[in-house]
């Protein structure tokens, strides 16, 4: 702790009912530009799976895989089992993991806007290098630069959106990040479908077009206002008040401004954010920062989004059919995210997460059963069962898109107190990228070794994460981000870790424990 005497205790009073404001053009424009960061993330998820199924790309950089794929003698589940090919996909996420931790002090000390711009510049450089790559070294270096861009962007963008959005619409506006991610995935799938017909240079166009959203984020980011939370945290209190009034469209912001100042006093008393977040009183926030992103990936979605064309080709689909199936899953994911945006601030986070988890489990079990009974080492799926598999995969993606897809980012970004926000969001991104790296690097080998059992492996994790939400994730609908600490004090389990605060005159008494 800095200084002497009693440390600030942060927000002590519930003032959410006193918040004023509306959705202004400043909020809309800021959220649209910032959410382009999600498009960058989604584009890379979608593009890598399509490119790694293109013969010209495989022949140039991974000739062993190219010959395995076209020899006709390889086990159906093992056609693409190659650690080098997996490293092409996964290297980005390992670099992003390191970059997300480095981004924390930048976001805290220089603002969310600075991190967004840094992410855009790095991603632009990586996309350019990938497009002109002539050897595997250039390709991997480009992926590393892309990873640095994702590390900075994913660290700053969800926090930026949470802090700019009015409390009653925070869930929906925060999901602009996930919506942009799904649009990026869909765009990448459509581009892959078109570039596969362009011969030896089609893959270069697919990889190089990632520079477009990167350029938009870099240029657009330079015109973004800094969030009032960040300005106040940096000591620019009067400027923070002016920005808050502008983005809320009213001068009546006393309640929200006071919450921000109280939270900032506590945040600025913290000398070591990463050391602070592991203290007992911050254990609930640390748990959300770790488990929510880990479970988001362990549900198995990235294995489908990364390797959809490869996965469908392994099941006997032709190259055209596999890419069309990938486009279909991209459309479903995008549409389901719109469902989540419409419902999240009405029905709440918990109901969406639990209902999505139940549907995801059923879909994984159905796919595993079909593949176990009707698909083998040298046995292809019939047309009828192939259609059923694609439909069930789409139902899985649909459930993920309204639940764990957007909320895996939204809940951690909105549930962190200002004192732990930069460190906590870095941990969230780092954990997400760590598990993304692990799944990306191991999935092809797991598919070869476990065969249809890989889907049961993911089903078990979905059961665990659904139970976690039921017992340990509080409902955050309508709760201002600066008052989340009050939510922990009312939770049946987490209240034992969070110290009570003496009420000031006029403060509302805490309500009974909640889930």
PDB file of C-alpha atoms in Angstrom, residues 32-187:
ATOM      1  CA  UNK A  32     -18.092   0.526 -32.630  1.00  0.00           C
ATOM      2  CA  UNK A  33     -14.469   1.569 -33.127  1.00  0.00           C
ATOM      3  CA  UNK A  34     -13.223  -0.262 -30.054  1.00  0.00           C
ATOM      4  CA  UNK A  35     -15.100  -3.442 -30.894  1.00  0.00           C
ATOM      5  CA  UNK A  36     -13.169  -3.716 -34.162  1.00  0.00           C
ATOM      6  CA  UNK A  37     -10.571  -5.285 -31.869  1.00  0.00           C
ATOM      7  CA  UNK A  38     -12.920  -8.223 -31.592  1.00  0.00           C
ATOM      8  CA  UNK A  39     -13.098  -8.444 -35.386  1.00  0.00           C
ATOM      9  CA  UNK A  40      -9.311  -8.826 -35.485  1.00  0.00           C
ATOM     10  CA  UNK A  41      -9.450 -11.670 -32.971  1.00  0.00           C
ATOM     11  CA  UNK A  42     -12.286 -13.391 -34.819  1.00  0.00           C
ATOM     12  CA  UNK A  43     -10.717 -12.986 -38.234  1.00  0.00           C
ATOM     13  CA  UNK A  44      -7.592 -14.791 -37.123  1.00  0.00           C
ATOM     14  CA  UNK A  45      -9.575 -17.621 -35.489  1.00  0.00           C
ATOM     15  CA  UNK A  46     -11.503 -18.159 -38.721  1.00  0.00           C
ATOM     16  CA  UNK A  47      -8.720 -17.612 -41.223  1.00  0.00           C
ATOM     17  CA  UNK A  48      -6.127 -20.025 -39.836  1.00  0.00           C
ATOM     18  CA  UNK A  49      -8.361 -23.100 -40.064  1.00  0.00           C
ATOM     19  CA  UNK A  50      -9.254 -22.411 -43.711  1.00  0.00           C
ATOM     20  CA  UNK A  51      -5.696 -21.624 -44.767  1.00  0.00           C
ATOM     21  CA  UNK A  52      -4.338 -24.818 -43.180  1.00  0.00           C
ATOM     22  CA  UNK A  53      -6.720 -26.858 -45.332  1.00  0.00           C
ATOM     23  CA  UNK A  54      -5.554 -25.241 -48.613  1.00  0.00           C
ATOM     24  CA  UNK A  55      -3.232 -27.446 -50.688  1.00  0.00           C
ATOM     25  CA  UNK A  56      -0.941 -24.623 -51.990  1.00  0.00           C
ATOM     26  CA  UNK A  57      -0.281 -23.437 -48.432  1.00  0.00           C
ATOM     27  CA  UNK A  58       0.379 -26.962 -47.130  1.00  0.00           C
ATOM     28  CA  UNK A  59       2.605 -27.837 -50.093  1.00  0.00           C
ATOM     29  CA  UNK A  60       4.780 -24.743 -49.552  1.00  0.00           C
ATOM     30  CA  UNK A  61       5.158 -24.771 -45.761  1.00  0.00           C
ATOM     31  CA  UNK A  62       4.057 -28.243 -44.587  1.00  0.00           C
ATOM     32  CA  UNK A  63       4.781 -30.751 -47.379  1.00  0.00           C
ATOM     33  CA  UNK A  64       4.549 -33.725 -45.002  1.00  0.00           C
ATOM     34  CA  UNK A  65       0.956 -32.856 -44.122  1.00  0.00           C
ATOM     35  CA  UNK A  66       0.194 -32.236 -47.794  1.00  0.00           C
ATOM     36  CA  UNK A  67       1.336 -35.738 -48.722  1.00  0.00           C
ATOM     37  CA  UNK A  68      -0.505 -37.296 -45.738  1.00  0.00           C
ATOM     38  CA  UNK A  69      -3.707 -35.541 -46.739  1.00  0.00           C
ATOM     39  CA  UNK A  70      -3.593 -36.647 -50.363  1.00  0.00           C
ATOM     40  CA  UNK A  71      -2.089 -40.125 -49.996  1.00  0.00           C
ATOM     41  CA  UNK A  72      -5.420 -41.780 -49.149  1.00  0.00           C
ATOM     42  CA  UNK A  73      -3.699 -44.238 -46.817  1.00  0.00           C
ATOM     43  CA  UNK A  74      -3.742 -42.157 -43.632  1.00  0.00           C
ATOM     44  CA  UNK A  75      -6.178 -42.819 -40.769  1.00  0.00           C
ATOM     45  CA  UNK A  76      -9.157 -40.435 -41.137  1.00  0.00           C
ATOM     46  CA  UNK A  77      -8.643 -38.988 -37.674  1.00  0.00           C
ATOM     47  CA  UNK A  78      -4.888 -38.448 -38.186  1.00  0.00           C
ATOM     48  CA  UNK A  79      -4.595 -36.808 -41.616  1.00  0.00           C
ATOM     49  CA  UNK A  80      -3.547 -33.453 -40.155  1.00  0.00           C
ATOM     50  CA  UNK A  81      -1.673 -34.617 -37.077  1.00  0.00           C
ATOM     51  CA  UNK A  82       1.479 -32.502 -37.276  1.00  0.00           C
ATOM     52  CA  UNK A  83       3.015 -30.389 -34.504  1.00  0.00           C
ATOM     53  CA  UNK A  84       4.479 -27.887 -36.953  1.00  0.00           C
ATOM     54  CA  UNK A  85       1.071 -27.209 -38.469  1.00  0.00           C
ATOM     55  CA  UNK A  86      -0.421 -26.892 -34.984  1.00  0.00           C
ATOM     56  CA  UNK A  87       2.378 -24.461 -34.056  1.00  0.00           C
ATOM     57  CA  UNK A  88       1.375 -22.207 -36.968  1.00  0.00           C
ATOM     58  CA  UNK A  89      -2.018 -21.755 -35.328  1.00  0.00           C
ATOM     59  CA  UNK A  90      -0.951 -21.825 -31.678  1.00  0.00           C
ATOM     60  CA  UNK A  91       2.167 -19.580 -31.787  1.00  0.00           C
ATOM     61  CA  UNK A  92      -0.034 -16.503 -32.043  1.00  0.00           C
ATOM     62  CA  UNK A  93      -1.763 -17.329 -28.763  1.00  0.00           C
ATOM     63  CA  UNK A  94       1.442 -17.982 -26.866  1.00  0.00           C
ATOM     64  CA  UNK A  95       2.730 -14.565 -27.954  1.00  0.00           C
ATOM     65  CA  UNK A  96      -0.623 -13.033 -27.024  1.00  0.00           C
ATOM     66  CA  UNK A  97      -0.383 -14.549 -23.549  1.00  0.00           C
ATOM     67  CA  UNK A  98       2.938 -12.802 -22.861  1.00  0.00           C
ATOM     68  CA  UNK A  99       1.768  -9.560 -24.476  1.00  0.00           C
ATOM     69  CA  UNK A 100      -1.429  -9.429 -22.409  1.00  0.00           C
ATOM     70  CA  UNK A 101       0.626  -9.391 -19.209  1.00  0.00           C
ATOM     71  CA  UNK A 102       2.881  -6.667 -20.612  1.00  0.00           C
ATOM     72  CA  UNK A 103      -0.213  -4.689 -21.621  1.00  0.00           C
ATOM     73  CA  UNK A 104      -1.477  -4.391 -18.032  1.00  0.00           C
ATOM     74  CA  UNK A 105       0.836  -1.556 -16.877  1.00  0.00           C
ATOM     75  CA  UNK A 106       0.349   0.220 -20.208  1.00  0.00           C
ATOM     76  CA  UNK A 107      -3.437   0.105 -19.828  1.00  0.00           C
ATOM     77  CA  UNK A 108      -3.267   1.193 -16.194  1.00  0.00           C
ATOM     78  CA  UNK A 109      -0.688   3.982 -16.506  1.00  0.00           C
ATOM     79  CA  UNK A 110      -1.289   5.312 -20.008  1.00  0.00           C
ATOM     80  CA  UNK A 111      -4.947   4.481 -20.583  1.00  0.00           C
ATOM     81  CA  UNK A 112      -7.121   1.978 -22.433  1.00  0.00           C
ATOM     82  CA  UNK A 113      -6.845   3.953 -25.662  1.00  0.00           C
ATOM     83  CA  UNK A 114      -3.040   3.589 -25.795  1.00  0.00           C
ATOM     84  CA  UNK A 115      -3.231  -0.193 -25.523  1.00  0.00           C
ATOM     85  CA  UNK A 116      -5.862  -0.348 -28.276  1.00  0.00           C
ATOM     86  CA  UNK A 117      -3.619   1.639 -30.643  1.00  0.00           C
ATOM     87  CA  UNK A 118      -0.547  -0.471 -29.781  1.00  0.00           C
ATOM     88  CA  UNK A 119      -2.537  -3.624 -30.506  1.00  0.00           C
ATOM     89  CA  UNK A 120      -3.661  -2.324 -33.893  1.00  0.00           C
ATOM     90  CA  UNK A 121      -0.126  -1.391 -34.989  1.00  0.00           C
ATOM     91  CA  UNK A 122       1.343  -4.761 -34.019  1.00  0.00           C
ATOM     92  CA  UNK A 123      -1.441  -6.705 -35.705  1.00  0.00           C
ATOM     93  CA  UNK A 124      -1.034  -4.677 -38.905  1.00  0.00           C
ATOM     94  CA  UNK A 125       2.691  -5.508 -39.001  1.00  0.00           C
ATOM     95  CA  UNK A 126       2.006  -9.207 -38.414  1.00  0.00           C
ATOM     96  CA  UNK A 127      -0.648  -9.431 -41.120  1.00  0.00           C
ATOM     97  CA  UNK A 128       1.660  -7.752 -43.634  1.00  0.00           C
ATOM     98  CA  UNK A 129       4.531 -10.121 -42.820  1.00  0.00           C
ATOM     99  CA  UNK A 130       2.282 -13.189 -43.156  1.00  0.00           C
ATOM    100  CA  UNK A 131       1.045 -12.048 -46.548  1.00  0.00           C
ATOM    101  CA  UNK A 132       4.568 -11.830 -47.990  1.00  0.00           C
ATOM    102  CA  UNK A 133       6.083 -14.817 -46.133  1.00  0.00           C
ATOM    103  CA  UNK A 134       8.453 -16.970 -48.190  1.00  0.00           C
ATOM    104  CA  UNK A 135       9.537 -19.376 -45.459  1.00  0.00           C
ATOM    105  CA  UNK A 136       8.246 -20.844 -42.211  1.00  0.00           C
ATOM    106  CA  UNK A 137      10.343 -18.440 -40.100  1.00  0.00           C
ATOM    107  CA  UNK A 138       8.644 -15.380 -41.609  1.00  0.00           C
ATOM    108  CA  UNK A 139       5.281 -17.043 -41.174  1.00  0.00           C
ATOM    109  CA  UNK A 140       5.824 -17.749 -37.474  1.00  0.00           C
ATOM    110  CA  UNK A 141       7.282 -14.269 -36.828  1.00  0.00           C
ATOM    111  CA  UNK A 142       4.201 -12.747 -38.418  1.00  0.00           C
ATOM    112  CA  UNK A 143       2.018 -14.906 -36.166  1.00  0.00           C
ATOM    113  CA  UNK A 144       3.939 -13.714 -33.109  1.00  0.00           C
ATOM    114  CA  UNK A 145       3.334 -10.067 -34.047  1.00  0.00           C
ATOM    115  CA  UNK A 146      -0.338 -10.880 -34.538  1.00  0.00           C
ATOM    116  CA  UNK A 147      -0.296 -12.396 -31.068  1.00  0.00           C
ATOM    117  CA  UNK A 148       1.162  -9.241 -29.538  1.00  0.00           C
ATOM    118  CA  UNK A 149      -1.653  -7.270 -31.190  1.00  0.00           C
ATOM    119  CA  UNK A 150      -4.285  -9.623 -29.818  1.00  0.00           C
ATOM    120  CA  UNK A 151      -2.717  -9.511 -26.348  1.00  0.00           C
ATOM    121  CA  UNK A 152      -2.956  -5.722 -26.196  1.00  0.00           C
ATOM    122  CA  UNK A 153      -6.342  -5.492 -27.899  1.00  0.00           C
ATOM    123  CA  UNK A 154      -8.061  -8.193 -25.866  1.00  0.00           C
ATOM    124  CA  UNK A 155      -6.675  -6.727 -22.668  1.00  0.00           C
ATOM    125  CA  UNK A 156      -7.965  -3.209 -23.327  1.00  0.00           C
ATOM    126  CA  UNK A 157     -11.092  -3.465 -25.482  1.00  0.00           C
ATOM    127  CA  UNK A 158     -13.455  -5.339 -23.100  1.00  0.00           C
ATOM    128  CA  UNK A 159     -12.457  -3.014 -20.248  1.00  0.00           C
ATOM    129  CA  UNK A 160     -12.951   0.030 -22.493  1.00  0.00           C
ATOM    130  CA  UNK A 161     -16.434  -1.102 -23.488  1.00  0.00           C
ATOM    131  CA  UNK A 162     -17.451  -1.888 -19.890  1.00  0.00           C
ATOM    132  CA  UNK A 163     -16.339   1.539 -18.691  1.00  0.00           C
ATOM    133  CA  UNK A 164     -17.962   3.521 -21.514  1.00  0.00           C
ATOM    134  CA  UNK A 165     -21.356   1.789 -21.437  1.00  0.00           C
ATOM    135  CA  UNK A 166     -24.288   3.024 -19.286  1.00  0.00           C
ATOM    136  CA  UNK A 167     -24.970   0.518 -16.512  1.00  0.00           C
ATOM    137  CA  UNK A 168     -28.425  -0.543 -17.815  1.00  0.00           C
ATOM    138  CA  UNK A 169     -26.994  -1.405 -21.250  1.00  0.00           C
ATOM    139  CA  UNK A 170     -23.488  -2.497 -20.265  1.00  0.00           C
ATOM    140  CA  UNK A 171     -24.020  -6.182 -21.042  1.00  0.00           C
ATOM    141  CA  UNK A 172     -25.347  -5.575 -24.548  1.00  0.00           C
ATOM    142  CA  UNK A 173     -22.796  -2.911 -25.471  1.00  0.00           C
ATOM    143  CA  UNK A 174     -19.938  -4.922 -24.015  1.00  0.00           C
ATOM    144  CA  UNK A 175     -20.962  -7.769 -26.293  1.00  0.00           C
ATOM    145  CA  UNK A 176     -20.014  -5.599 -29.250  1.00  0.00           C
ATOM    146  CA  UNK A 177     -16.609  -7.218 -28.730  1.00  0.00           C
ATOM    147  CA  UNK A 178     -18.012 -10.725 -29.158  1.00  0.00           C
ATOM    148  CA  UNK A 179     -20.297  -9.651 -32.024  1.00  0.00           C
ATOM    149  CA  UNK A 180     -17.290  -8.196 -33.826  1.00  0.00           C
ATOM    150  CA  UNK A 181     -15.404 -11.429 -33.099  1.00  0.00           C
ATOM    151  CA  UNK A 182     -18.159 -13.505 -34.709  1.00  0.00           C
ATOM    152  CA  UNK A 183     -18.321 -11.146 -37.684  1.00  0.00           C
ATOM    153  CA  UNK A 184     -14.562 -11.549 -38.037  1.00  0.00           C
ATOM    154  CA  UNK A 185     -14.917 -15.346 -38.013  1.00  0.00           C
ATOM    155  CA  UNK A 186     -17.719 -15.244 -40.595  1.00  0.00           C
ATOM    156  CA  UNK A 187     -15.770 -12.829 -42.810  1.00  0.00           C
TER     157      UNK A 187
END
